[in-house]
Each structure stands twice: as structure tokens, then as C-alpha cells.
């Protein structure tokens, strides 16, 4: 892959540049999805509370955004807070919600500087007012950007998303606006919160866990999966290149021979 000066500046380490040169720009994923797992275990290893790990994980998010921008990846979806995460200790959840506000207030300038557009998926109505307002401001402030689309899955659950799509379609059928024959995979996709976003080509999960955890279940029917033992706060731009090299060597057959 021919490297620009900006790419060389971003992937400055010699080892990273060697991996980058080994990539083929033609087989990079258009849409990368990440389950950012391991913040709590990382903090425990440091003898710190779990929230310390969530704060450390922000740097890895920044690494992924910058790397996707430099590589020309069009969509990056991050699983930032699931609908099941509310069951965690109240002080941890409260800390995460406040952390969102802190991070967004300082990162929106960087997102605009990188021409990144932010989009939300999930049920944001249940979020604390401050968190909801911070995300709304970020989405509005980056709405006209034309580079990387950063999709933030916030209070998101795939099963819940599919249920709301089915309810909307059932209402249309009941009202006579749709027939049963109209209910096809494409119609269901158009009613999901990810409507208009291409399905992920590659999904990465960190920390050694090997499950999807209710994330983009409908959209990942033919997504390539990459699991790594690296805890999220340690997942950096070079670790991403390792995942992309692995993806490059996959043969995507979509159920064919």
C-alpha cells in the first residue's frame, strides 16, 4: 500500500509502518465495528476502580478514530454502552455517564478537525439529561462533516432494535400500507437504527471474550469476526493493523463456494 506523509506521521513506529505497507488498500473494510471490552479488568490489574479503566479506554477510542481517518475507512461503530450495562453498580454507571459528557466536551473540536461525523444508535431517551444533551450537541456540531462516520451505540441492544423494527413493520401491515410479501430482509434493515449504514465488514472484540453480546446481530450475518486477548485500553493503532492484516487474508464467500 502506497503511504502518504500523513499516514507515515500517524503510524510513526517502524513496526507499524511495516505492517501498514503490507496492507492492500483495496481490501480494507468499509465498515469496522468494535466491541470495546476489558476496561474493568485492565483497571483491576492496576489496582484501580473500574472507572479508571473506562477513562483509560478513551485513548483507545481516539486511536481508532484517528487510524480509521488515516486509512480511509468510511464507518466505525463502537459499542459504548449496552442496554444491559444498566445492571452494573450504580456508581460505575453514573461515572460512565459523566465521562461521556467530559469526553464529548473536549473531543468535538478534534472530531471536526478530522472531518468526522457522529451518529447515534440506541435508545437515548433513557439517558441522563446531561449525557443526552452532550451527545445531541456532538451530533449536531459534526452533522455536515463528510469523512469518517463514527457510529456510537449508546444504550443499544440488537434484540431490542429488531423488536422495534418488527413492531413498526407490523403496524404498517395492519394499516394496509404493507403486505406480508413485502416483508423482506431489506425492509427489516430499513427499519433498524442502522438504516442507511452498510453492514460491518469486520468486527473486533477485545479482552479474549468470543461472543457478540447483543451487538448488531442482524447486521453481522456475514461480518468477519476478529477476537484478541488485548484489553481495550491497550488496543492501539498497531493492534488495529494486526486485525486488518488478518482481515486481508480472509476469503469472504457470503455463503457461496
XYZ file of N, CA and C in Angstrom:
771
model
N 0.856 -1.181 0.000
C 0.000 0.000 0.000
C 0.894 1.234 0.000
N 0.682 2.154 -0.944
C 1.473 3.378 -1.030
C 1.058 4.322 0.096
N 2.039 4.842 0.811
C 1.764 5.600 2.023
C 1.904 7.094 1.802
N 0.953 7.846 2.355
C 1.035 9.300 2.319
C 1.856 9.777 3.512
N 2.266 11.033 3.481
C 3.021 11.570 4.602
C 2.186 11.598 5.874
N 0.897 11.885 5.742
C 0.031 11.922 6.925
C -0.081 10.528 7.541
N -0.153 9.498 6.708
C -0.197 8.134 7.227
C 1.109 7.779 7.919
N 2.228 8.187 7.318
C 3.527 7.920 7.921
C 3.678 8.638 9.251
N 3.127 9.836 9.331
C 3.189 10.587 10.584
C 2.343 9.920 11.668
N 1.176 9.400 11.276
C 0.289 8.768 12.259
C 0.850 7.427 12.708
N 1.275 6.613 11.744
C 1.860 5.306 12.052
C 3.384 5.459 12.051
N 3.886 6.169 13.054
C 5.286 6.610 13.039
C 6.277 5.501 13.397
N 5.870 4.547 14.218
C 6.790 3.486 14.624
C 7.176 2.629 13.419
N 8.429 2.198 13.373
C 8.904 1.394 12.243
C 8.083 0.124 12.082
N 7.742 -0.520 13.203
C 6.964 -1.760 13.133
C 5.581 -1.497 12.559
N 4.966 -0.365 12.925
C 3.648 -0.017 12.400
C 3.734 0.276 10.903
N 4.769 0.969 10.485
C 4.916 1.296 9.066
C 5.109 0.047 8.225
N 5.808 -0.932 8.766
C 5.980 -2.189 8.033
C 4.646 -2.897 7.858
N 3.839 -2.904 8.908
C 2.523 -3.533 8.808
C 1.624 -2.762 7.857
N 1.688 -1.443 7.927
C 0.861 -0.615 7.060
C 1.214 -0.845 5.598
N 2.503 -0.947 5.317
C 2.941 -1.177 3.944
C 2.492 -2.533 3.431
N 2.227 -3.446 4.367
C 1.821 -4.803 3.998
C 0.336 -4.900 3.693
N -0.400 -3.826 3.975
C -1.834 -3.829 3.707
C -2.129 -3.524 2.240
N -3.305 -3.952 1.818
C -3.814 -3.633 0.488
C -5.023 -2.728 0.669
N -4.904 -1.486 0.213
C -5.997 -0.532 0.423
C -7.308 -1.037 -0.170
N -7.218 -1.881 -1.190
C -8.421 -2.377 -1.850
C -9.202 -3.383 -1.034
N -8.619 -3.938 0.020
C -9.336 -4.926 0.824
C -9.524 -4.459 2.271
N -9.368 -3.192 2.513
C -9.686 -2.666 3.832
C -11.203 -2.689 4.033
N -11.656 -2.911 5.246
C -13.109 -2.884 5.481
C -13.670 -1.488 5.241
N -14.846 -1.435 4.668
C -15.537 -0.154 4.559
C -16.131 0.243 5.903
N -16.597 -0.764 6.635
C -17.238 -0.535 7.934
C -16.584 -1.452 8.962
N -16.022 -0.845 9.980
C -15.389 -1.555 11.080
C -16.239 -1.361 12.334
N -16.555 -2.454 13.021
C -17.299 -2.391 14.282
C -16.426 -2.955 15.398
N -16.526 -2.356 16.586
C -15.670 -2.785 17.695
C -16.480 -2.936 18.978
N -16.329 -4.092 19.631
C -16.814 -4.288 20.984
C -15.629 -4.008 21.904
N -15.681 -2.895 22.599
C -14.550 -2.404 23.385
C -14.622 -3.021 24.786
N -13.987 -4.163 24.972
C -14.144 -4.939 26.195
C -12.824 -4.994 26.969
N -12.940 -4.987 28.294
C -11.765 -5.205 29.129
C -11.342 -4.031 29.978
N -12.114 -2.947 29.976
C -11.741 -1.781 30.778
C -11.651 -2.113 32.269
N -12.652 -2.843 32.759
C -12.674 -3.173 34.178
C -11.522 -4.059 34.587
N -11.224 -5.074 33.764
C -10.115 -5.981 34.091
C -8.774 -5.263 34.012
N -8.666 -4.330 33.058
C -7.440 -3.542 32.950
C -7.232 -2.710 34.212
N -8.297 -2.088 34.697
C -8.197 -1.282 35.914
C -7.841 -2.155 37.120
N -8.435 -3.330 37.194
C -8.150 -4.232 38.311
C -6.677 -4.608 38.348
N -6.089 -4.816 37.169
C -4.665 -5.137 37.106
C -3.810 -3.996 37.644
N -4.320 -2.766 37.512
C -3.590 -1.600 38.016
C -3.914 -1.318 39.480
N -4.804 -2.122 40.060
C -5.235 -1.878 41.429
C -6.121 -0.648 41.548
N -6.851 -0.335 40.477
C -7.683 0.862 40.423
C -9.154 0.482 40.286
N -10.071 1.418 40.580
C -11.504 1.149 40.375
C -11.825 1.033 38.889
N -12.954 0.423 38.581
C -13.328 0.143 37.189
C -13.402 1.415 36.346
N -13.861 2.510 36.943
C -13.994 3.742 36.174
C -12.642 4.215 35.649
N -11.574 3.907 36.362
C -10.229 4.250 35.897
C -9.958 3.585 34.550
N -10.441 2.360 34.392
C -10.273 1.655 33.127
C -11.079 2.279 32.002
N -12.292 2.732 32.318
C -13.118 3.389 31.295
C -12.455 4.687 30.821
N -11.865 5.409 31.748
C -11.165 6.642 31.368
C -9.959 6.329 30.494
N -9.230 5.265 30.837
C -8.078 4.868 30.030
C -8.505 4.419 28.634
N -9.688 3.812 28.549
C -10.170 3.332 27.258
C -10.488 4.433 26.272
N -10.678 5.656 26.751
C -10.959 6.787 25.861
C -9.800 6.993 24.886
N -8.587 6.791 25.360
C -7.424 6.967 24.483
C -7.445 5.977 23.323
N -7.912 4.765 23.583
C -8.007 3.768 22.514
C -9.075 4.144 21.494
N -10.178 4.740 21.960
C -11.196 5.234 21.023
C -10.570 6.298 20.112
N -9.816 7.192 20.707
C -9.159 8.230 19.934
C -8.194 7.624 18.910
N -7.480 6.566 19.335
C -6.568 5.861 18.426
C -7.316 5.271 17.234
N -8.469 4.670 17.497
C -9.222 4.029 16.420
C -9.798 5.064 15.463
N -10.290 6.173 16.008
C -10.832 7.219 15.136
C -9.742 7.758 14.229
N -8.609 8.116 14.809
C -7.513 8.648 14.006
C -7.011 7.653 12.977
N -6.922 6.385 13.346
C -6.440 5.361 12.420
C -7.412 5.159 11.272
N -8.711 5.122 11.572
C -9.709 4.958 10.509
C -9.682 6.149 9.556
N -9.499 7.340 10.098
C -9.400 8.535 9.251
C -8.209 8.402 8.307
N -7.062 8.008 8.848
C -5.854 7.914 8.029
C -5.926 6.784 7.002
N -6.658 5.732 7.315
C -6.769 4.590 6.409
C -7.903 4.743 5.397
N -8.759 5.729 5.603
C -9.868 5.928 4.676
C -11.035 4.987 4.909
N -11.138 4.418 6.106
C -12.291 3.581 6.448
C -13.505 4.492 6.620
N -14.617 4.124 6.023
C -15.756 5.038 5.949
C -16.604 5.052 7.213
N -16.756 3.897 7.888
C -17.639 3.800 9.054
C -16.920 3.068 10.184
N -17.036 3.610 11.376
C -16.540 2.971 12.587
C -17.676 2.976 13.598
N -18.111 1.785 14.013
C -19.170 1.682 15.018
C -18.577 1.131 16.299
N -18.787 1.841 17.404
C -18.253 1.419 18.695
C -19.394 1.141 19.662
N -19.264 0.045 20.389
C -20.272 -0.368 21.375
C -19.902 0.300 22.689
N -20.457 1.473 22.926
C -20.008 2.274 24.059
C -20.783 1.993 25.340
N -22.068 1.616 25.221
C -22.881 1.310 26.407
C -24.080 0.504 25.942
N -24.201 -0.711 26.457
C -25.288 -1.581 26.015
C -26.516 -1.393 26.898
N -27.641 -1.869 26.417
C -28.872 -1.786 27.202
C -28.792 -2.649 28.448
N -27.868 -3.619 28.463
C -27.684 -4.463 29.642
C -26.718 -3.851 30.658
N -25.964 -2.851 30.258
C -24.962 -2.266 31.162
C -25.567 -1.519 32.342
N -26.878 -1.222 32.296
C -27.519 -0.551 33.421
C -27.478 -1.408 34.681
N -27.268 -2.713 34.538
C -27.237 -3.602 35.700
C -25.916 -3.526 36.459
N -24.964 -2.786 35.948
C -23.686 -2.626 36.652
C -23.880 -1.746 37.890
N -22.903 -1.735 38.805
C -23.035 -0.898 40.009
C -23.375 0.546 39.658
N -24.243 1.148 40.473
C -24.746 2.488 40.166
C -23.637 3.523 40.060
N -22.610 3.414 40.918
C -21.544 4.410 40.855
C -20.738 4.301 39.571
N -20.599 3.065 39.053
C -19.895 2.884 37.789
C -20.701 3.470 36.635
N -22.003 3.186 36.597
C -22.859 3.708 35.528
C -22.888 5.233 35.574
N -23.048 5.789 36.761
C -23.055 7.242 36.901
C -21.742 7.846 36.432
N -20.631 7.194 36.775
C -19.321 7.678 36.352
C -19.156 7.635 34.845
N -19.676 6.576 34.215
C -19.593 6.459 32.752
C -20.388 7.578 32.086
N -21.586 7.849 32.598
C -22.420 8.894 32.011
C -21.752 10.265 32.128
N -21.113 10.526 33.259
C -20.387 11.788 33.424
C -19.153 11.826 32.534
N -18.514 10.664 32.361
C -17.334 10.587 31.497
C -17.694 10.918 30.053
N -18.857 10.449 29.593
C -19.310 10.798 28.244
C -19.346 12.323 28.072
N -19.899 13.011 29.056
C -20.021 14.465 28.969
C -18.643 15.119 28.921
N -17.741 14.676 29.774
C -16.390 15.237 29.816
C -15.658 15.027 28.495
N -15.748 13.816 27.986
C -15.017 13.481 26.760
C -15.574 14.250 25.565
N -16.890 14.283 25.442
C -17.503 14.953 24.294
C -17.199 16.448 24.292
N -17.180 17.044 25.476
C -16.955 18.490 25.542
C -15.583 18.876 25.021
N -14.604 17.992 25.188
C -13.256 18.328 24.721
C -12.910 17.715 23.362
N -13.651 16.668 22.947
C -13.280 15.974 21.712
C -14.008 16.480 20.483
N -15.088 17.240 20.647
C -15.849 17.667 19.473
C -14.986 18.517 18.543
N -14.066 19.289 19.090
C -13.163 20.091 18.259
C -12.274 19.180 17.420
N -11.746 18.130 18.043
C -10.891 17.190 17.316
C -11.673 16.429 16.249
N -12.899 16.082 16.562
C -13.727 15.371 15.584
C -13.971 16.242 14.362
N -14.268 17.498 14.580
C -14.471 18.408 13.446
C -13.182 18.614 12.663
N -12.069 18.694 13.372
C -10.784 18.887 12.695
C -10.452 17.703 11.794
N -10.942 16.518 12.163
C -10.697 15.318 11.362
C -11.831 15.027 10.383
N -12.815 15.921 10.309
C -13.935 15.778 9.381
C -14.777 14.540 9.694
N -14.923 14.233 10.995
C -15.665 13.053 11.453
C -17.105 13.444 11.768
N -18.027 12.662 11.262
C -19.458 12.854 11.552
C -19.901 11.821 12.572
N -20.592 12.259 13.614
C -21.046 11.364 14.681
C -22.526 11.046 14.495
N -22.850 9.762 14.623
C -24.244 9.304 14.555
C -24.485 8.397 15.747
N -25.680 8.466 16.329
C -26.042 7.624 17.466
C -27.025 6.545 17.055
N -26.865 5.360 17.635
C -27.884 4.323 17.539
C -28.175 3.836 18.951
N -29.407 3.464 19.221
C -29.801 3.035 20.546
C -30.895 3.933 21.096
N -31.354 3.607 22.284
C -32.438 4.337 22.923
C -31.849 5.417 23.824
N -31.685 6.616 23.281
C -31.049 7.698 24.040
C -32.024 8.367 25.004
N -33.306 8.090 24.892
C -34.287 8.751 25.753
C -34.090 8.424 27.225
N -33.521 7.257 27.527
C -33.340 6.845 28.912
C -32.054 7.366 29.535
N -31.273 8.119 28.784
C -30.003 8.630 29.301
C -30.232 9.831 30.219
N -29.310 10.090 31.155
C -29.396 11.320 31.948
C -29.393 12.542 31.030
N -30.058 13.597 31.453
C -30.223 14.780 30.602
C -28.885 15.341 30.136
N -27.902 15.406 31.027
C -26.606 15.958 30.659
C -25.909 15.150 29.586
N -25.976 13.832 29.718
C -25.362 12.948 28.728
C -26.077 13.058 27.390
N -27.401 13.065 27.450
C -28.197 13.188 26.226
C -27.891 14.498 25.504
N -27.809 15.588 26.247
C -27.538 16.898 25.646
C -26.138 16.952 25.044
N -25.171 16.337 25.719
C -23.793 16.348 25.213
C -23.688 15.610 23.890
N -24.361 14.469 23.791
C -24.340 13.724 22.531
C -25.108 14.471 21.439
N -26.244 15.063 21.790
C -27.014 15.813 20.799
C -26.185 16.962 20.235
N -25.443 17.643 21.100
C -24.587 18.739 20.651
C -23.492 18.225 19.725
N -22.916 17.077 20.065
C -21.847 16.498 19.245
C -22.365 16.092 17.871
N -23.521 15.445 17.851
C -24.126 15.040 16.573
C -24.418 16.256 15.706
N -25.009 17.280 16.311
C -25.354 18.491 15.562
C -24.100 19.210 15.068
N -23.076 19.269 15.907
C -21.863 20.006 15.562
C -21.079 19.346 14.438
N -21.223 18.024 14.286
C -20.453 17.305 13.266
C -21.300 16.884 12.070
N -22.541 17.321 12.022
C -23.509 16.799 11.039
C -23.091 17.041 9.593
N -22.381 18.120 9.320
C -22.034 18.435 7.929
C -20.678 17.868 7.516
N -19.995 17.172 8.412
C -18.700 16.587 8.058
C -18.888 15.442 7.075
N -17.886 15.209 6.243
C -18.032 14.270 5.126
C -17.022 13.129 5.146
N -16.240 13.027 6.225
C -15.246 11.964 6.295
C -15.792 10.739 7.003
N -15.015 10.204 7.914
C -15.426 9.038 8.686
C -16.752 9.285 9.401
N -17.656 8.306 9.328
C -18.873 8.332 10.145
C -18.624 7.472 11.381
N -18.623 8.121 12.545
C -18.451 7.425 13.811
C -19.834 7.123 14.380
N -20.196 5.856 14.410
C -21.499 5.431 14.918
C -21.317 4.977 16.361
N -21.960 5.665 17.274
C -21.844 5.352 18.697
C -23.094 4.589 19.129
N -22.916 3.334 19.514
C -24.028 2.523 20.014
C -24.170 2.807 21.503
N -25.252 3.482 21.858
C -25.421 4.017 23.205
C -26.774 3.569 23.750
N -26.756 2.884 24.897
C -27.970 2.237 25.399
C -28.594 1.414 24.266
N -27.741 0.620 23.633
C -28.128 -0.139 22.442
C -28.192 -1.626 22.762
N -29.173 -2.297 22.182
C -29.278 -3.746 22.216
C -29.866 -4.208 20.897
N -29.239 -5.172 20.256
C -29.695 -5.602 18.932
C -31.078 -6.230 18.976
N -31.351 -7.036 19.988
C -32.672 -7.657 20.077
C -33.760 -6.605 20.231
N -33.478 -5.597 21.054
C -34.447 -4.518 21.234
C -34.649 -3.754 19.921
N -33.569 -3.550 19.184
C -33.651 -2.831 17.921
C -34.469 -3.617 16.906
N -34.276 -4.929 16.875
C -35.055 -5.774 15.964
C -36.525 -5.765 16.361
N -36.799 -5.793 17.655
C -38.188 -5.752 18.120
C -38.902 -4.480 17.679
N -38.223 -3.339 17.823
C -38.884 -2.090 17.411
C -39.105 -2.068 15.902
N -38.192 -2.672 15.130
C -38.375 -2.745 13.680
C -39.572 -3.621 13.335
N -39.690 -4.763 14.011
C -40.817 -5.675 13.761
C -42.140 -5.001 14.119
N -42.165 -4.270 15.231
C -43.402 -3.578 15.619
C -43.806 -2.544 14.569
N -42.830 -1.792 14.072
C -43.133 -0.771 13.066
C -43.659 -1.404 11.791
N -43.055 -2.512 11.370
C -43.497 -3.202 10.154
C -44.886 -3.803 10.376
N -45.115 -4.397 11.556
C -46.428 -4.999 11.853
C -47.523 -3.941 11.805
N -47.220 -2.749 12.317
C -48.202 -1.664 12.259
C -48.533 -1.293 10.822
N -47.506 -1.246 9.971
C -47.732 -0.916 8.556
C -48.550 -1.994 7.860
N -48.299 -3.260 8.226
C -49.092 -4.357 7.648
C -50.531 -4.246 8.124
N -50.715 -3.986 9.417
C -52.068 -3.871 9.971
C -52.837 -2.708 9.354
N -52.133 -1.630 9.041
C -52.774 -0.459 8.443
C -52.998 -0.610 6.939
N -52.495 -1.701 6.367
C -52.664 -1.935 4.939
C -51.630 -1.247 4.079
N -50.616 -0.633 4.689
C -49.573 0.039 3.916
C -48.538 -0.936 3.377
N -48.466 -2.122 3.966
C -47.558 -3.178 3.510
C -48.319 -4.493 3.474
N -47.895 -5.394 2.583
C -48.415 -6.757 2.593
C -47.366 -7.657 3.233
N -47.776 -8.866 3.603
C -46.812 -9.798 4.183
C -45.681 -10.101 3.206
N -45.990 -10.105 1.914
C -44.971 -10.392 0.907
C -43.914 -9.294 0.827
N -44.274 -8.106 1.316
C -43.313 -7.003 1.313
C -42.229 -7.165 2.380
N -42.478 -8.035 3.351
C -41.534 -8.178 4.468
C -40.357 -9.037 4.011
N -39.306 -8.365 3.609
C -38.086 -8.975 3.114
C -36.913 -8.462 3.960
N -35.741 -9.115 3.889
C -34.592 -8.669 4.681
C -34.273 -7.194 4.514
N -34.396 -6.688 3.270
C -34.081 -5.286 3.029
C -35.048 -4.360 3.769
N -36.302 -4.770 3.862
C -37.298 -3.958 4.574
C -36.979 -3.918 6.062
N -36.617 -5.067 6.611
C -36.255 -5.096 8.031
C -35.047 -4.203 8.284
N -34.044 -4.293 7.413
C -32.846 -3.455 7.562
C -33.198 -1.980 7.571
N -34.168 -1.595 6.742
C -34.531 -0.186 6.627
C -35.248 0.340 7.864
N -35.694 -0.567 8.734
C -36.386 -0.153 9.954
C -35.486 -0.253 11.194
N -34.266 -0.707 11.021
C -33.335 -0.767 12.140
C -32.704 0.601 12.362
N -32.116 0.798 13.529
C -31.474 2.088 13.809
C -30.239 2.301 12.941
N -29.743 1.230 12.320
C -28.583 1.326 11.435
C -28.983 1.541 9.975
N -30.228 1.852 9.716
C -30.688 2.061 8.332
C -29.795 3.085 7.631
N -29.399 2.758 6.405
C -28.546 3.661 5.640
C -27.062 3.457 5.863
N -26.711 2.605 6.830
C -25.308 2.308 7.127
C -24.999 0.914 6.589
N -23.932 0.737 5.833
C -23.626 -0.600 5.327
C -23.318 -1.566 6.467
N -23.583 -2.841 6.251
C -23.268 -3.843 7.270
C -21.769 -3.859 7.540
N -21.366 -4.158 8.774
C -19.929 -4.216 9.078
C -19.222 -5.286 8.245
N -18.045 -4.963 7.788
C -17.199 -5.951 7.111
C -16.363 -6.722 8.117
N -15.958 -6.023 9.163
C -15.100 -6.627 10.186
C -15.566 -6.172 11.562
N -15.680 -7.113 12.489
C -15.975 -6.774 13.880
C -14.823 -7.271 14.748
N -14.327 -6.382 15.586
C -13.253 -6.704 16.526
C -13.823 -6.735 17.931
N -13.453 -7.755 18.705
C -13.759 -7.752 20.137
C -12.465 -7.976 20.904
N -12.212 -7.098 21.853
C -11.001 -7.199 22.661
C -11.264 -7.984 23.941
N -10.204 -8.297 24.663
C -10.191 -8.873 26.018
C -10.346 -10.391 26.073
N -10.372 -11.060 24.941
C -10.425 -12.522 24.941
C -11.808 -13.130 24.948
N -12.846 -12.307 25.082
C -14.215 -12.838 25.020
C -14.586 -13.099 23.561
N -15.367 -14.148 23.327
C -15.677 -14.552 21.952
C -17.177 -14.670 21.741
N -17.887 -13.591 22.010
C -19.335 -13.552 21.788
C -19.708 -12.158 21.295
N -20.937 -12.026 20.776
C -21.378 -10.759 20.196
C -22.109 -9.863 21.192
N -22.586 -10.428 22.284
C -23.183 -9.640 23.366
C -24.262 -8.668 22.886
N -25.171 -9.181 22.052
C -26.342 -8.398 21.640
C -25.965 -7.152 20.847
N -24.910 -7.251 20.045
C -24.415 -6.112 19.262
C -24.567 -6.402 17.772
N -25.385 -5.608 17.094
C -25.531 -5.673 15.631
C -25.795 -7.095 15.141
N -26.699 -7.801 15.813
C -26.924 -9.206 15.480
C -27.457 -9.397 14.069
N -28.358 -8.534 13.627
C -28.928 -8.671 12.282
C -27.901 -8.281 11.224
N -27.130 -7.243 11.519
C -26.214 -6.657 10.523
C -24.943 -7.477 10.322
N -24.637 -8.384 11.248
C -23.356 -9.102 11.165
C -23.492 -10.513 10.594
N -24.520 -10.745 9.800
C -24.745 -12.088 9.246
C -23.523 -12.615 8.501
N -22.818 -11.742 7.777
C -21.637 -12.158 7.030
C -20.412 -11.318 7.374
N -20.407 -10.769 8.553
C -19.266 -9.991 9.021
C -18.131 -10.912 9.458
N -16.905 -10.550 9.125
C -15.738 -11.277 9.612
C -15.494 -10.887 11.070
N -15.218 -11.868 11.916
C -15.031 -11.637 13.343
C -13.563 -11.817 13.711
N -13.073 -10.894 14.546
C -11.679 -10.952 14.994
C -11.655 -10.775 16.502
N -11.125 -11.775 17.208
C -11.055 -11.731 18.662
C -9.594 -11.654 19.095
N -9.325 -10.808 20.064
C -7.971 -10.646 20.579
C -7.996 -10.629 22.095
N -6.931 -11.112 22.707
C -6.826 -11.116 24.166
C -6.457 -9.741 24.724
N -6.084 -8.805 23.876
C -5.678 -7.475 24.330
C -6.854 -6.783 25.009
N -6.631 -6.238 26.195
C -7.664 -5.467 26.875
C -7.819 -4.116 26.190
N -9.043 -3.588 26.184
C -9.327 -2.409 25.377
C -8.369 -1.238 25.603
N -8.029 -0.850 26.824
C -7.129 0.297 26.969
C -5.746 0.087 26.356
N -5.373 -1.170 26.084
C -4.079 -1.469 25.463
C -4.185 -1.673 23.955
N -5.387 -1.573 23.422
C -5.586 -1.797 21.984
C -5.258 -0.504 21.246
N -4.148 -0.497 20.525
C -3.674 0.730 19.891
C -3.674 0.600 18.376
N -3.122 1.597 17.698
C -3.138 1.632 16.227
C -2.412 0.447 15.612
N -1.369 -0.026 16.283
C -0.642 -1.174 15.742
C -1.445 -2.462 15.916
N -2.165 -2.575 17.013
C -3.042 -3.736 17.199
C -4.146 -3.741 16.145
N -4.629 -2.564 15.779
C -5.618 -2.479 14.713
C -5.038 -2.968 13.394
N -3.805 -2.586 13.105
C -3.172 -3.046 11.867
C -3.065 -4.567 11.830
N -2.778 -5.190 12.981
C -2.740 -6.661 13.041
C -4.096 -7.251 12.656
N -5.173 -6.638 13.148
C -6.517 -7.118 12.823
C -6.813 -6.944 11.338
N -6.371 -5.831 10.776
C -6.631 -5.567 9.363
C -5.824 -6.485 8.461
N -4.635 -6.855 8.871
C -3.842 -7.819 8.105
C -4.516 -9.182 8.136
N -5.048 -9.562 9.299
C -5.787 -10.812 9.401
C -7.015 -10.774 8.484
N -7.723 -9.650 8.477
C -8.894 -9.486 7.615
C -8.506 -9.586 6.140
N -7.371 -8.999 5.789
C -6.901 -9.029 4.401
C -6.764 -10.457 3.886
N -6.404 -11.378 4.765
C -6.151 -12.759 4.359
C -7.400 -13.628 4.386
N -8.533 -13.051 4.752
C -9.784 -13.819 4.739
C -10.340 -13.888 3.314
N -11.056 -14.942 3.040
C -11.785 -15.058 1.772
C -13.274 -14.987 2.090
N -13.888 -13.902 1.693
C -15.310 -13.672 2.024
C -16.177 -14.273 0.911
N -16.934 -15.302 1.256
C -17.718 -16.020 0.244
C -19.222 -15.801 0.388
N -19.670 -15.194 1.484
C -21.083 -14.885 1.692
C -21.981 -16.100 1.437
N -21.526 -17.250 1.911
C -22.336 -18.471 1.789
C -22.102 -19.239 0.496
N -21.311 -18.666 -0.431
C -21.036 -19.360 -1.680
C -19.826 -20.260 -1.552
N -19.395 -20.834 -2.665
C -18.242 -21.736 -2.674
C -16.956 -20.947 -2.575
